[in-house]
Short mmCIF file of C-alpha atoms and ligand atoms in Angstrom, two decimals:
data_model
loop_
_atom_site.label_atom_id
_atom_site.label_comp_id
_atom_site.label_asym_id
_atom_site.label_seq_id
_atom_site.Cartn_x
_atom_site.Cartn_y
_atom_site.Cartn_z
CA MET A 1437 8.87 62.08 43.14
CA ASN A 1438 6.88 60.55 40.29
CA GLU A 1439 4.31 58.77 42.39
CA ALA A 1440 1.45 60.56 44.05
CA VAL A 1441 1.22 60.32 47.83
CA ILE A 1442 -1.88 58.62 49.20
CA ALA A 1443 -3.37 61.55 51.09
CA SER A 1444 -6.36 59.57 52.28
CA ARG A 1445 -7.78 56.10 51.73
CA THR A 1446 -11.28 57.50 51.56
CA PRO A 1447 -12.68 60.29 49.36
CA PHE A 1448 -13.38 63.85 50.51
CA GLY A 1449 -17.01 64.97 50.30
CA VAL A 1450 -17.17 68.66 49.41
CA GLU A 1451 -20.14 70.94 48.80
CA VAL A 1452 -19.31 72.70 45.54
CA GLU A 1453 -20.91 75.75 44.01
CA GLU A 1454 -22.16 75.88 40.43
CA GLY A 1455 -19.79 77.69 38.08
CA LYS A 1456 -16.91 77.72 40.57
CA SER A 1457 -13.49 76.24 39.88
CA TYR A 1458 -11.71 73.97 42.33
CA TRP A 1459 -8.09 72.87 42.06
CA TRP A 1460 -7.70 69.24 43.01
CA CYS A 1461 -4.35 68.17 44.43
CA ARG A 1462 -2.92 65.52 42.16
CA CYS A 1463 0.34 64.94 44.04
CA GLY A 1464 -1.14 64.09 47.44
CA ARG A 1465 1.22 66.44 49.30
CA SER A 1466 -1.17 69.27 50.02
CA ALA A 1467 -2.11 69.97 53.64
CA LYS A 1468 -5.45 71.30 52.39
CA GLN A 1469 -6.85 68.10 50.90
CA PRO A 1470 -8.44 67.49 48.54
CA PHE A 1471 -7.25 70.78 47.10
CA CYS A 1472 -3.85 72.08 46.05
CA ASP A 1473 -1.85 74.27 48.44
CA GLY A 1474 1.25 74.60 46.26
CA SER A 1475 3.16 71.70 47.83
CA HIS A 1476 3.62 70.04 44.41
CA LYS A 1477 6.28 72.68 43.68
CA ASP A 1478 9.26 70.27 43.61
CA THR A 1479 7.41 67.44 41.90
CA SER A 1480 6.30 66.77 38.34
CA PHE A 1481 2.66 67.18 39.38
CA THR A 1482 0.28 70.05 38.73
CA PRO A 1483 -3.22 70.51 40.17
CA LEU A 1484 -6.28 69.62 38.13
CA GLU A 1485 -9.12 72.07 37.67
CA TYR A 1486 -12.64 70.92 38.47
CA ARG A 1487 -15.40 73.26 37.36
CA ALA A 1488 -18.69 72.57 39.10
CA GLU A 1489 -21.59 72.22 36.66
CA LYS A 1490 -24.08 72.29 39.48
CA SER A 1491 -24.11 72.93 43.19
CA GLY A 1492 -24.05 69.94 45.48
CA LYS A 1493 -21.83 67.38 47.12
CA VAL A 1494 -18.93 65.96 45.15
CA TRP A 1495 -16.58 63.16 46.23
CA PHE A 1496 -13.00 64.08 45.42
CA CYS A 1497 -10.42 61.31 45.33
CA GLY A 1498 -8.07 61.32 48.32
CA CYS A 1499 -5.90 58.36 47.36
CA LYS A 1500 -4.89 59.99 44.05
CA ARG A 1501 -5.23 56.64 42.29
CA THR A 1502 -8.66 57.16 40.73
CA GLY A 1503 -9.22 56.53 37.05
CA LYS A 1504 -11.73 59.41 36.97
CA GLN A 1505 -9.68 62.34 38.22
CA PRO A 1506 -10.50 64.32 40.24
CA LEU A 1507 -13.44 62.26 41.45
CA CYS A 1508 -13.40 59.03 43.43
CA ASP A 1509 -14.13 55.92 41.38
CA GLY A 1510 -13.75 53.38 44.17
CA THR A 1511 -10.12 52.49 43.40
CA HIS A 1512 -9.22 53.29 47.04
CA LYS A 1513 -10.92 50.05 48.08
CA HIS A 1514 -8.27 48.02 46.29
CA LEU A 1515 -5.10 49.72 47.48
CA GLY A 1516 -4.19 46.93 49.87
FE1 LIG B 428 -0.68 68.62 45.24
FE2 LIG B 428 -0.59 71.10 44.30
S1 LIG B 428 -0.21 70.44 46.31
S2 LIG B 428 -1.04 69.29 43.22
FE1 LIG B 429 -9.26 57.64 45.45
FE2 LIG B 429 -11.68 56.75 46.04
S1 LIG B 429 -10.42 58.02 47.23
S2 LIG B 429 -10.54 56.36 44.30
#
């Protein structure tokens, strides 16, 4: 249970609101991607907080392999 599940091979575009916190699912097991729904319970993962600095669309990583958590950095293109 040490490897994150690939929830999606493409990122999730989400309209975020300035000043609001969002909890990104790091384990890939959540049914409410890209956000945590508590499914990490029996794993070593915890969600990662993302606090929006401004309102607008943000691309959250769905593959959970990004180097810029919680945002997509294009790593999903090289998953094979
Ligand atoms: Fe994945 Fe919480 S469900 S981190
Ligand atoms: Fe994970 Fe793009 S969806 S790096």
